[in-house]
């Protein structure tokens, strides 16, 4: 009879340990998931100081660009480029296919719109031609 009690006790103990390990494993995996997914599913705005020191133009979508585009390389690699909407889209797809860039989720549209507007090909690097000048003939 005593031996059976011992076996019952040990079985219950084993079950308790197993359940504890399972519980810890499940709560931890939830924690990791929670840390990653908000970046893709929610729009997070950063404070002015962070934006000012980022090297990016302050405009709608800048917070998302900082959060997603400065984790593997500097902001300079982004800001030195001038690309159209399609060009930025292609660059992002290239990074997703070859450089392990994650799915940008809800943030993708904002990021591409921001980049095309502030780092688009239409921004002239050179001055505009001079207009309204009265030219005269050289003798
Ligand atoms: C997971 C890492 C990672 C993230 C996040 C990331 N990139 Fe990149 N990106 C890379 C790597 C790696 C390169 C190649 C760097 C090199 O050539 O030395 C690169 C290169 C680039 C280039 C240069 C491409 C070229 O043709 O030379 C641009 C522009 C760029 N990234 C923009 C972005 C933008 C915009 C985002 C945000 C949406 C972003 N990156 C987020 C990894 C990443």
mmCIF file with all atom_site columns, N, CA, C and O and ligand atoms in Angstrom, residues 56 64-83 87-88 91-92 94-96 98-102 104 107-108 111-112 115, ligand 1:
data_model
loop_
_atom_site.group_PDB
_atom_site.id
_atom_site.type_symbol
_atom_site.label_atom_id
_atom_site.label_alt_id
_atom_site.label_comp_id
_atom_site.label_asym_id
_atom_site.label_entity_id
_atom_site.label_seq_id
_atom_site.pdbx_PDB_ins_code
_atom_site.Cartn_x
_atom_site.Cartn_y
_atom_site.Cartn_z
_atom_site.occupancy
_atom_site.B_iso_or_equiv
_atom_site.pdbx_formal_charge
_atom_site.auth_seq_id
_atom_site.auth_comp_id
_atom_site.auth_asym_id
_atom_site.auth_atom_id
_atom_site.pdbx_PDB_model_num
ATOM   1   N  N   . UNK A 1 56  ? 16.604 61.800 -40.898 1.00 0.00 ? 56  UNK A N   1
ATOM   2   C  CA  . UNK A 1 56  ? 15.504 61.781 -41.866 1.00 0.00 ? 56  UNK A CA  1
ATOM   3   C  C   . UNK A 1 56  ? 14.708 63.081 -41.808 1.00 0.00 ? 56  UNK A C   1
ATOM   4   O  O   . UNK A 1 56  ? 14.603 63.699 -40.748 1.00 0.00 ? 56  UNK A O   1
ATOM   5   N  N   . UNK A 1 64  ? 7.825  55.464 -38.751 1.00 0.00 ? 64  UNK A N   1
ATOM   6   C  CA  . UNK A 1 64  ? 7.820  54.094 -39.258 1.00 0.00 ? 64  UNK A CA  1
ATOM   7   C  C   . UNK A 1 64  ? 9.115  53.792 -40.016 1.00 0.00 ? 64  UNK A C   1
ATOM   8   O  O   . UNK A 1 64  ? 9.663  52.706 -39.906 1.00 0.00 ? 64  UNK A O   1
ATOM   9   N  N   . UNK A 1 65  ? 9.601  54.791 -40.766 1.00 0.00 ? 65  UNK A N   1
ATOM   10  C  CA  . UNK A 1 65  ? 10.851 54.604 -41.513 1.00 0.00 ? 65  UNK A CA  1
ATOM   11  C  C   . UNK A 1 65  ? 12.010 54.395 -40.531 1.00 0.00 ? 65  UNK A C   1
ATOM   12  O  O   . UNK A 1 65  ? 12.826 53.489 -40.708 1.00 0.00 ? 65  UNK A O   1
ATOM   13  N  N   . UNK A 1 66  ? 12.057 55.198 -39.468 1.00 0.00 ? 66  UNK A N   1
ATOM   14  C  CA  . UNK A 1 66  ? 13.138 55.053 -38.487 1.00 0.00 ? 66  UNK A CA  1
ATOM   15  C  C   . UNK A 1 66  ? 13.082 53.660 -37.858 1.00 0.00 ? 66  UNK A C   1
ATOM   16  O  O   . UNK A 1 66  ? 14.090 52.968 -37.743 1.00 0.00 ? 66  UNK A O   1
ATOM   17  N  N   . UNK A 1 67  ? 11.876 53.230 -37.475 1.00 0.00 ? 67  UNK A N   1
ATOM   18  C  CA  . UNK A 1 67  ? 11.748 51.944 -36.793 1.00 0.00 ? 67  UNK A CA  1
ATOM   19  C  C   . UNK A 1 67  ? 12.111 50.762 -37.675 1.00 0.00 ? 67  UNK A C   1
ATOM   20  O  O   . UNK A 1 67  ? 12.666 49.779 -37.212 1.00 0.00 ? 67  UNK A O   1
ATOM   21  N  N   . UNK A 1 68  ? 11.773 50.859 -38.966 1.00 0.00 ? 68  UNK A N   1
ATOM   22  C  CA  . UNK A 1 68  ? 11.987 49.708 -39.839 1.00 0.00 ? 68  UNK A CA  1
ATOM   23  C  C   . UNK A 1 68  ? 13.256 49.786 -40.674 1.00 0.00 ? 68  UNK A C   1
ATOM   24  O  O   . UNK A 1 68  ? 13.760 48.765 -41.105 1.00 0.00 ? 68  UNK A O   1
ATOM   25  N  N   . UNK A 1 69  ? 13.760 50.981 -40.932 1.00 0.00 ? 69  UNK A N   1
ATOM   26  C  CA  . UNK A 1 69  ? 14.835 51.113 -41.914 1.00 0.00 ? 69  UNK A CA  1
ATOM   27  C  C   . UNK A 1 69  ? 16.194 51.430 -41.336 1.00 0.00 ? 69  UNK A C   1
ATOM   28  O  O   . UNK A 1 69  ? 17.140 51.646 -42.086 1.00 0.00 ? 69  UNK A O   1
ATOM   29  N  N   . UNK A 1 70  ? 16.315 51.492 -39.999 1.00 0.00 ? 70  UNK A N   1
ATOM   30  C  CA  . UNK A 1 70  ? 17.642 51.787 -39.448 1.00 0.00 ? 70  UNK A CA  1
ATOM   31  C  C   . UNK A 1 70  ? 18.138 50.646 -38.559 1.00 0.00 ? 70  UNK A C   1
ATOM   32  O  O   . UNK A 1 70  ? 19.055 50.818 -37.786 1.00 0.00 ? 70  UNK A O   1
ATOM   33  N  N   . UNK A 1 71  ? 17.516 49.496 -38.693 1.00 0.00 ? 71  UNK A N   1
ATOM   34  C  CA  . UNK A 1 71  ? 17.906 48.379 -37.823 1.00 0.00 ? 71  UNK A CA  1
ATOM   35  C  C   . UNK A 1 71  ? 19.054 47.557 -38.377 1.00 0.00 ? 71  UNK A C   1
ATOM   36  O  O   . UNK A 1 71  ? 19.715 46.841 -37.639 1.00 0.00 ? 71  UNK A O   1
ATOM   37  N  N   . UNK A 1 72  ? 19.286 47.636 -39.681 1.00 0.00 ? 72  UNK A N   1
ATOM   38  C  CA  . UNK A 1 72  ? 20.378 46.855 -40.277 1.00 0.00 ? 72  UNK A CA  1
ATOM   39  C  C   . UNK A 1 72  ? 21.471 47.749 -40.831 1.00 0.00 ? 72  UNK A C   1
ATOM   40  O  O   . UNK A 1 72  ? 22.620 47.360 -40.943 1.00 0.00 ? 72  UNK A O   1
ATOM   41  N  N   . UNK A 1 73  ? 21.122 48.941 -41.249 1.00 0.00 ? 73  UNK A N   1
ATOM   42  C  CA  . UNK A 1 73  ? 22.121 49.864 -41.793 1.00 0.00 ? 73  UNK A CA  1
ATOM   43  C  C   . UNK A 1 73  ? 21.748 51.284 -41.374 1.00 0.00 ? 73  UNK A C   1
ATOM   44  O  O   . UNK A 1 73  ? 20.654 51.519 -40.869 1.00 0.00 ? 73  UNK A O   1
ATOM   45  N  N   . UNK A 1 74  ? 22.665 52.221 -41.619 1.00 0.00 ? 74  UNK A N   1
ATOM   46  C  CA  . UNK A 1 74  ? 22.421 53.598 -41.186 1.00 0.00 ? 74  UNK A CA  1
ATOM   47  C  C   . UNK A 1 74  ? 21.363 54.257 -42.047 1.00 0.00 ? 74  UNK A C   1
ATOM   48  O  O   . UNK A 1 74  ? 21.036 53.786 -43.133 1.00 0.00 ? 74  UNK A O   1
ATOM   49  N  N   . UNK A 1 75  ? 20.851 55.401 -41.553 1.00 0.00 ? 75  UNK A N   1
ATOM   50  C  CA  . UNK A 1 75  ? 19.852 56.148 -42.314 1.00 0.00 ? 75  UNK A CA  1
ATOM   51  C  C   . UNK A 1 75  ? 20.463 56.711 -43.596 1.00 0.00 ? 75  UNK A C   1
ATOM   52  O  O   . UNK A 1 75  ? 19.772 56.914 -44.588 1.00 0.00 ? 75  UNK A O   1
ATOM   53  N  N   . UNK A 1 76  ? 21.777 56.933 -43.578 1.00 0.00 ? 76  UNK A N   1
ATOM   54  C  CA  . UNK A 1 76  ? 22.453 57.501 -44.753 1.00 0.00 ? 76  UNK A CA  1
ATOM   55  C  C   . UNK A 1 76  ? 22.283 56.624 -45.989 1.00 0.00 ? 76  UNK A C   1
ATOM   56  O  O   . UNK A 1 76  ? 22.089 57.128 -47.088 1.00 0.00 ? 76  UNK A O   1
ATOM   57  N  N   . UNK A 1 77  ? 22.322 55.323 -45.805 1.00 0.00 ? 77  UNK A N   1
ATOM   58  C  CA  . UNK A 1 77  ? 22.162 54.412 -46.933 1.00 0.00 ? 77  UNK A CA  1
ATOM   59  C  C   . UNK A 1 77  ? 20.795 54.618 -47.589 1.00 0.00 ? 77  UNK A C   1
ATOM   60  O  O   . UNK A 1 77  ? 20.631 54.458 -48.786 1.00 0.00 ? 77  UNK A O   1
ATOM   61  N  N   . UNK A 1 78  ? 19.828 55.026 -46.777 1.00 0.00 ? 78  UNK A N   1
ATOM   62  C  CA  . UNK A 1 78  ? 18.484 55.290 -47.303 1.00 0.00 ? 78  UNK A CA  1
ATOM   63  C  C   . UNK A 1 78  ? 18.435 56.676 -47.927 1.00 0.00 ? 78  UNK A C   1
ATOM   64  O  O   . UNK A 1 78  ? 18.034 56.846 -49.073 1.00 0.00 ? 78  UNK A O   1
ATOM   65  N  N   . UNK A 1 79  ? 18.901 57.696 -47.171 1.00 0.00 ? 79  UNK A N   1
ATOM   66  C  CA  . UNK A 1 79  ? 18.713 59.088 -47.596 1.00 0.00 ? 79  UNK A CA  1
ATOM   67  C  C   . UNK A 1 79  ? 19.592 59.483 -48.783 1.00 0.00 ? 79  UNK A C   1
ATOM   68  O  O   . UNK A 1 79  ? 19.316 60.477 -49.435 1.00 0.00 ? 79  UNK A O   1
ATOM   69  N  N   . UNK A 1 80  ? 20.632 58.736 -49.061 1.00 0.00 ? 80  UNK A N   1
ATOM   70  C  CA  . UNK A 1 80  ? 21.478 59.099 -50.211 1.00 0.00 ? 80  UNK A CA  1
ATOM   71  C  C   . UNK A 1 80  ? 20.858 58.631 -51.523 1.00 0.00 ? 80  UNK A C   1
ATOM   72  O  O   . UNK A 1 80  ? 21.377 58.940 -52.595 1.00 0.00 ? 80  UNK A O   1
ATOM   73  N  N   . UNK A 1 81  ? 19.733 57.910 -51.455 1.00 0.00 ? 81  UNK A N   1
ATOM   74  C  CA  . UNK A 1 81  ? 19.073 57.426 -52.665 1.00 0.00 ? 81  UNK A CA  1
ATOM   75  C  C   . UNK A 1 81  ? 17.918 58.334 -53.065 1.00 0.00 ? 81  UNK A C   1
ATOM   76  O  O   . UNK A 1 81  ? 17.273 58.946 -52.220 1.00 0.00 ? 81  UNK A O   1
ATOM   77  N  N   . UNK A 1 82  ? 17.667 58.404 -54.358 1.00 0.00 ? 82  UNK A N   1
ATOM   78  C  CA  . UNK A 1 82  ? 16.503 59.122 -54.889 1.00 0.00 ? 82  UNK A CA  1
ATOM   79  C  C   . UNK A 1 82  ? 15.758 58.142 -55.781 1.00 0.00 ? 82  UNK A C   1
ATOM   80  O  O   . UNK A 1 82  ? 16.219 57.804 -56.862 1.00 0.00 ? 82  UNK A O   1
ATOM   81  N  N   . UNK A 1 83  ? 14.629 57.663 -55.293 1.00 0.00 ? 83  UNK A N   1
ATOM   82  C  CA  . UNK A 1 83  ? 13.887 56.660 -56.058 1.00 0.00 ? 83  UNK A CA  1
ATOM   83  C  C   . UNK A 1 83  ? 12.404 57.005 -56.150 1.00 0.00 ? 83  UNK A C   1
ATOM   84  O  O   . UNK A 1 83  ? 11.860 57.694 -55.287 1.00 0.00 ? 83  UNK A O   1
ATOM   85  N  N   . UNK A 1 87  ? 10.454 52.366 -57.437 1.00 0.00 ? 87  UNK A N   1
ATOM   86  C  CA  . UNK A 1 87  ? 11.848 52.072 -57.108 1.00 0.00 ? 87  UNK A CA  1
ATOM   87  C  C   . UNK A 1 87  ? 12.022 51.687 -55.652 1.00 0.00 ? 87  UNK A C   1
ATOM   88  O  O   . UNK A 1 87  ? 12.732 50.735 -55.313 1.00 0.00 ? 87  UNK A O   1
ATOM   89  N  N   . UNK A 1 88  ? 11.364 52.430 -54.754 1.00 0.00 ? 88  UNK A N   1
ATOM   90  C  CA  . UNK A 1 88  ? 11.434 52.113 -53.320 1.00 0.00 ? 88  UNK A CA  1
ATOM   91  C  C   . UNK A 1 88  ? 10.797 50.756 -53.040 1.00 0.00 ? 88  UNK A C   1
ATOM   92  O  O   . UNK A 1 88  ? 11.294 49.965 -52.246 1.00 0.00 ? 88  UNK A O   1
ATOM   93  N  N   . UNK A 1 91  ? 13.174 48.128 -54.056 1.00 0.00 ? 91  UNK A N   1
ATOM   94  C  CA  . UNK A 1 91  ? 14.305 48.016 -53.118 1.00 0.00 ? 91  UNK A CA  1
ATOM   95  C  C   . UNK A 1 91  ? 13.878 47.245 -51.871 1.00 0.00 ? 91  UNK A C   1
ATOM   96  O  O   . UNK A 1 91  ? 14.609 46.383 -51.379 1.00 0.00 ? 91  UNK A O   1
ATOM   97  N  N   . UNK A 1 92  ? 12.678 47.556 -51.377 1.00 0.00 ? 92  UNK A N   1
ATOM   98  C  CA  . UNK A 1 92  ? 12.164 46.866 -50.194 1.00 0.00 ? 92  UNK A CA  1
ATOM   99  C  C   . UNK A 1 92  ? 11.951 45.385 -50.492 1.00 0.00 ? 92  UNK A C   1
ATOM   100 O  O   . UNK A 1 92  ? 12.342 44.516 -49.710 1.00 0.00 ? 92  UNK A O   1
ATOM   101 N  N   . UNK A 1 94  ? 13.516 43.658 -52.711 1.00 0.00 ? 94  UNK A N   1
ATOM   102 C  CA  . UNK A 1 94  ? 14.835 43.037 -52.857 1.00 0.00 ? 94  UNK A CA  1
ATOM   103 C  C   . UNK A 1 94  ? 15.416 42.701 -51.475 1.00 0.00 ? 94  UNK A C   1
ATOM   104 O  O   . UNK A 1 94  ? 15.941 41.617 -51.267 1.00 0.00 ? 94  UNK A O   1
ATOM   105 N  N   . UNK A 1 95  ? 15.247 43.602 -50.532 1.00 0.00 ? 95  UNK A N   1
ATOM   106 C  CA  . UNK A 1 95  ? 15.756 43.339 -49.180 1.00 0.00 ? 95  UNK A CA  1
ATOM   107 C  C   . UNK A 1 95  ? 14.980 42.205 -48.507 1.00 0.00 ? 95  UNK A C   1
ATOM   108 O  O   . UNK A 1 95  ? 15.534 41.427 -47.751 1.00 0.00 ? 95  UNK A O   1
ATOM   109 N  N   . UNK A 1 96  ? 13.672 42.150 -48.802 1.00 0.00 ? 96  UNK A N   1
ATOM   110 C  CA  . UNK A 1 96  ? 12.873 41.068 -48.212 1.00 0.00 ? 96  UNK A CA  1
ATOM   111 C  C   . UNK A 1 96  ? 13.286 39.714 -48.779 1.00 0.00 ? 96  UNK A C   1
ATOM   112 O  O   . UNK A 1 96  ? 13.316 38.721 -48.066 1.00 0.00 ? 96  UNK A O   1
ATOM   113 N  N   . UNK A 1 98  ? 16.327 38.984 -50.241 1.00 0.00 ? 98  UNK A N   1
ATOM   114 C  CA  . UNK A 1 98  ? 17.737 38.601 -50.098 1.00 0.00 ? 98  UNK A CA  1
ATOM   115 C  C   . UNK A 1 98  ? 18.390 38.990 -48.779 1.00 0.00 ? 98  UNK A C   1
ATOM   116 O  O   . UNK A 1 98  ? 19.425 38.449 -48.425 1.00 0.00 ? 98  UNK A O   1
ATOM   117 N  N   . UNK A 1 99  ? 17.799 39.952 -48.045 1.00 0.00 ? 99  UNK A N   1
ATOM   118 C  CA  . UNK A 1 99  ? 18.485 40.451 -46.847 1.00 0.00 ? 99  UNK A CA  1
ATOM   119 C  C   . UNK A 1 99  ? 17.689 40.238 -45.559 1.00 0.00 ? 99  UNK A C   1
ATOM   120 O  O   . UNK A 1 99  ? 17.955 40.906 -44.564 1.00 0.00 ? 99  UNK A O   1
ATOM   121 N  N   . UNK A 1 100 ? 16.704 39.358 -45.606 1.00 0.00 ? 100 UNK A N   1
ATOM   122 C  CA  . UNK A 1 100 ? 15.922 39.045 -44.396 1.00 0.00 ? 100 UNK A CA  1
ATOM   123 C  C   . UNK A 1 100 ? 15.092 40.196 -43.856 1.00 0.00 ? 100 UNK A C   1
ATOM   124 O  O   . UNK A 1 100 ? 14.786 40.229 -42.661 1.00 0.00 ? 100 UNK A O   1
ATOM   125 N  N   . UNK A 1 101 ? 14.756 41.158 -44.694 1.00 0.00 ? 101 UNK A N   1
ATOM   126 C  CA  . UNK A 1 101 ? 13.860 42.213 -44.231 1.00 0.00 ? 101 UNK A CA  1
ATOM   127 C  C   . UNK A 1 101 ? 12.479 41.592 -44.034 1.00 0.00 ? 101 UNK A C   1
ATOM   128 O  O   . UNK A 1 101 ? 12.016 40.816 -44.868 1.00 0.00 ? 101 UNK A O   1
ATOM   129 N  N   . UNK A 1 102 ? 11.860 41.925 -42.914 1.00 0.00 ? 102 UNK A N   1
ATOM   130 C  CA  . UNK A 1 102 ? 10.564 41.362 -42.548 1.00 0.00 ? 102 UNK A CA  1
ATOM   131 C  C   . UNK A 1 102 ? 9.424  42.002 -43.335 1.00 0.00 ? 102 UNK A C   1
ATOM   132 O  O   . UNK A 1 102 ? 9.606  43.026 -43.987 1.00 0.00 ? 102 UNK A O   1
ATOM   133 N  N   . UNK A 1 104 ? 6.564  44.351 -43.757 1.00 0.00 ? 104 UNK A N   1
ATOM   134 C  CA  . UNK A 1 104 ? 6.325  45.650 -43.116 1.00 0.00 ? 104 UNK A CA  1
ATOM   135 C  C   . UNK A 1 104 ? 4.868  45.861 -42.739 1.00 0.00 ? 104 UNK A C   1
ATOM   136 O  O   . UNK A 1 104 ? 4.531  46.836 -42.064 1.00 0.00 ? 104 UNK A O   1
ATOM   137 N  N   . UNK A 1 107 ? 2.596  49.099 -42.116 1.00 0.00 ? 107 UNK A N   1
ATOM   138 C  CA  . UNK A 1 107 ? 3.500  50.236 -42.222 1.00 0.00 ? 107 UNK A CA  1
ATOM   139 C  C   . UNK A 1 107 ? 4.046  50.444 -43.627 1.00 0.00 ? 107 UNK A C   1
ATOM   140 O  O   . UNK A 1 107 ? 4.559  51.510 -43.934 1.00 0.00 ? 107 UNK A O   1
ATOM   141 N  N   . UNK A 1 108 ? 3.928  49.420 -44.485 1.00 0.00 ? 108 UNK A N   1
ATOM   142 C  CA  . UNK A 1 108 ? 4.584  49.491 -45.798 1.00 0.00 ? 108 UNK A CA  1
ATOM   143 C  C   . UNK A 1 108 ? 4.112  50.678 -46.638 1.00 0.00 ? 108 UNK A C   1
ATOM   144 O  O   . UNK A 1 108 ? 4.915  51.424 -47.198 1.00 0.00 ? 108 UNK A O   1
ATOM   145 N  N   . UNK A 1 111 ? 5.514  53.909 -45.356 1.00 0.00 ? 111 UNK A N   1
ATOM   146 C  CA  . UNK A 1 111 ? 6.956  53.992 -45.569 1.00 0.00 ? 111 UNK A CA  1
ATOM   147 C  C   . UNK A 1 111 ? 7.249  54.349 -47.022 1.00 0.00 ? 111 UNK A C   1
ATOM   148 O  O   . UNK A 1 111 ? 8.030  55.262 -47.309 1.00 0.00 ? 111 UNK A O   1
ATOM   149 N  N   . UNK A 1 112 ? 6.585  53.670 -47.950 1.00 0.00 ? 112 UNK A N   1
ATOM   150 C  CA  . UNK A 1 112 ? 6.829  53.926 -49.372 1.00 0.00 ? 112 UNK A CA  1
ATOM   151 C  C   . UNK A 1 112 ? 6.378  55.338 -49.751 1.00 0.00 ? 112 UNK A C   1
ATOM   152 O  O   . UNK A 1 112 ? 7.089  56.063 -50.452 1.00 0.00 ? 112 UNK A O   1
ATOM   153 N  N   . UNK A 1 115 ? 8.976  57.791 -48.417 1.00 0.00 ? 115 UNK A N   1
ATOM   154 C  CA  . UNK A 1 115 ? 10.242 57.753 -49.150 1.00 0.00 ? 115 UNK A CA  1
ATOM   155 C  C   . UNK A 1 115 ? 10.101 58.385 -50.535 1.00 0.00 ? 115 UNK A C   1
ATOM   156 O  O   . UNK A 1 115 ? 10.947 59.169 -50.955 1.00 0.00 ? 115 UNK A O   1
HETATM 157 C  C1  . LIG B 2 .   ? 16.895 43.095 -42.215 1.00 0.00 ? 1   LIG B C1  1
HETATM 158 C  C2  . LIG B 2 .   ? 17.872 44.087 -42.485 1.00 0.00 ? 1   LIG B C2  1
HETATM 159 C  C3  . LIG B 2 .   ? 17.469 45.311 -43.258 1.00 0.00 ? 1   LIG B C3  1
HETATM 160 C  C4  . LIG B 2 .   ? 16.452 46.186 -42.974 1.00 0.00 ? 1   LIG B C4  1
HETATM 161 C  C5  . LIG B 2 .   ? 15.515 46.149 -41.805 1.00 0.00 ? 1   LIG B C5  1
HETATM 162 C  C6  . LIG B 2 .   ? 16.463 47.176 -44.016 1.00 0.00 ? 1   LIG B C6  1
HETATM 163 N  N1  . LIG B 2 .   ? 17.484 46.932 -44.875 1.00 0.00 ? 1   LIG B N1  1
HETATM 164 FE FE1 . LIG B 2 .   ? 18.026 48.107 -46.448 1.00 0.00 ? 1   LIG B FE1 1
HETATM 165 N  N2  . LIG B 2 .   ? 19.585 46.874 -46.829 1.00 0.00 ? 1   LIG B N2  1
HETATM 166 C  C7  . LIG B 2 .   ? 19.927 45.757 -46.108 1.00 0.00 ? 1   LIG B C7  1
HETATM 167 C  C8  . LIG B 2 .   ? 21.182 45.225 -46.607 1.00 0.00 ? 1   LIG B C8  1
HETATM 168 C  C9  . LIG B 2 .   ? 21.901 44.004 -46.049 1.00 0.00 ? 1   LIG B C9  1
HETATM 169 C  C10 . LIG B 2 .   ? 21.572 46.056 -47.663 1.00 0.00 ? 1   LIG B C10 1
HETATM 170 C  C11 . LIG B 2 .   ? 22.820 45.946 -48.515 1.00 0.00 ? 1   LIG B C11 1
HETATM 171 C  C12 . LIG B 2 .   ? 23.895 46.738 -47.842 1.00 0.00 ? 1   LIG B C12 1
HETATM 172 C  C13 . LIG B 2 .   ? 25.134 46.757 -48.666 1.00 0.00 ? 1   LIG B C13 1
HETATM 173 O  O1  . LIG B 2 .   ? 25.057 46.663 -49.889 1.00 0.00 ? 1   LIG B O1  1
HETATM 174 O  O2  . LIG B 2 .   ? 26.194 46.896 -48.042 1.00 0.00 ? 1   LIG B O2  1
HETATM 175 C  C14 . LIG B 2 .   ? 20.560 47.089 -47.786 1.00 0.00 ? 1   LIG B C14 1
HETATM 176 C  C15 . LIG B 2 .   ? 20.606 48.109 -48.711 1.00 0.00 ? 1   LIG B C15 1
HETATM 177 C  C16 . LIG B 2 .   ? 19.692 49.130 -48.805 1.00 0.00 ? 1   LIG B C16 1
HETATM 178 C  C17 . LIG B 2 .   ? 19.720 50.183 -49.801 1.00 0.00 ? 1   LIG B C17 1
HETATM 179 C  C18 . LIG B 2 .   ? 20.766 50.355 -50.888 1.00 0.00 ? 1   LIG B C18 1
HETATM 180 C  C19 . LIG B 2 .   ? 20.315 49.517 -52.055 1.00 0.00 ? 1   LIG B C19 1
HETATM 181 C  C20 . LIG B 2 .   ? 21.273 49.623 -53.189 1.00 0.00 ? 1   LIG B C20 1
HETATM 182 O  O3  . LIG B 2 .   ? 20.817 49.410 -54.312 1.00 0.00 ? 1   LIG B O3  1
HETATM 183 O  O4  . LIG B 2 .   ? 22.445 49.911 -52.957 1.00 0.00 ? 1   LIG B O4  1
HETATM 184 C  C21 . LIG B 2 .   ? 18.647 50.977 -49.591 1.00 0.00 ? 1   LIG B C21 1
HETATM 185 C  C22 . LIG B 2 .   ? 18.228 52.190 -50.378 1.00 0.00 ? 1   LIG B C22 1
HETATM 186 C  C23 . LIG B 2 .   ? 17.942 50.422 -48.442 1.00 0.00 ? 1   LIG B C23 1
HETATM 187 N  N3  . LIG B 2 .   ? 18.608 49.309 -47.987 1.00 0.00 ? 1   LIG B N3  1
HETATM 188 C  C24 . LIG B 2 .   ? 16.777 50.944 -47.920 1.00 0.00 ? 1   LIG B C24 1
HETATM 189 C  C25 . LIG B 2 .   ? 16.087 50.409 -46.851 1.00 0.00 ? 1   LIG B C25 1
HETATM 190 C  C26 . LIG B 2 .   ? 14.789 50.877 -46.417 1.00 0.00 ? 1   LIG B C26 1
HETATM 191 C  C27 . LIG B 2 .   ? 14.015 52.002 -47.048 1.00 0.00 ? 1   LIG B C27 1
HETATM 192 C  C28 . LIG B 2 .   ? 14.425 50.099 -45.356 1.00 0.00 ? 1   LIG B C28 1
HETATM 193 C  C29 . LIG B 2 .   ? 13.157 50.178 -44.556 1.00 0.00 ? 1   LIG B C29 1
HETATM 194 C  C30 . LIG B 2 .   ? 11.973 49.786 -45.242 1.00 0.00 ? 1   LIG B C30 1
HETATM 195 C  C31 . LIG B 2 .   ? 15.514 49.140 -45.125 1.00 0.00 ? 1   LIG B C31 1
HETATM 196 N  N4  . LIG B 2 .   ? 16.482 49.355 -46.065 1.00 0.00 ? 1   LIG B N4  1
HETATM 197 C  C32 . LIG B 2 .   ? 15.533 48.208 -44.103 1.00 0.00 ? 1   LIG B C32 1
HETATM 198 C  C33 . LIG B 2 .   ? 19.220 45.232 -45.047 1.00 0.00 ? 1   LIG B C33 1
HETATM 199 C  C34 . LIG B 2 .   ? 18.121 45.800 -44.458 1.00 0.00 ? 1   LIG B C34 1
#
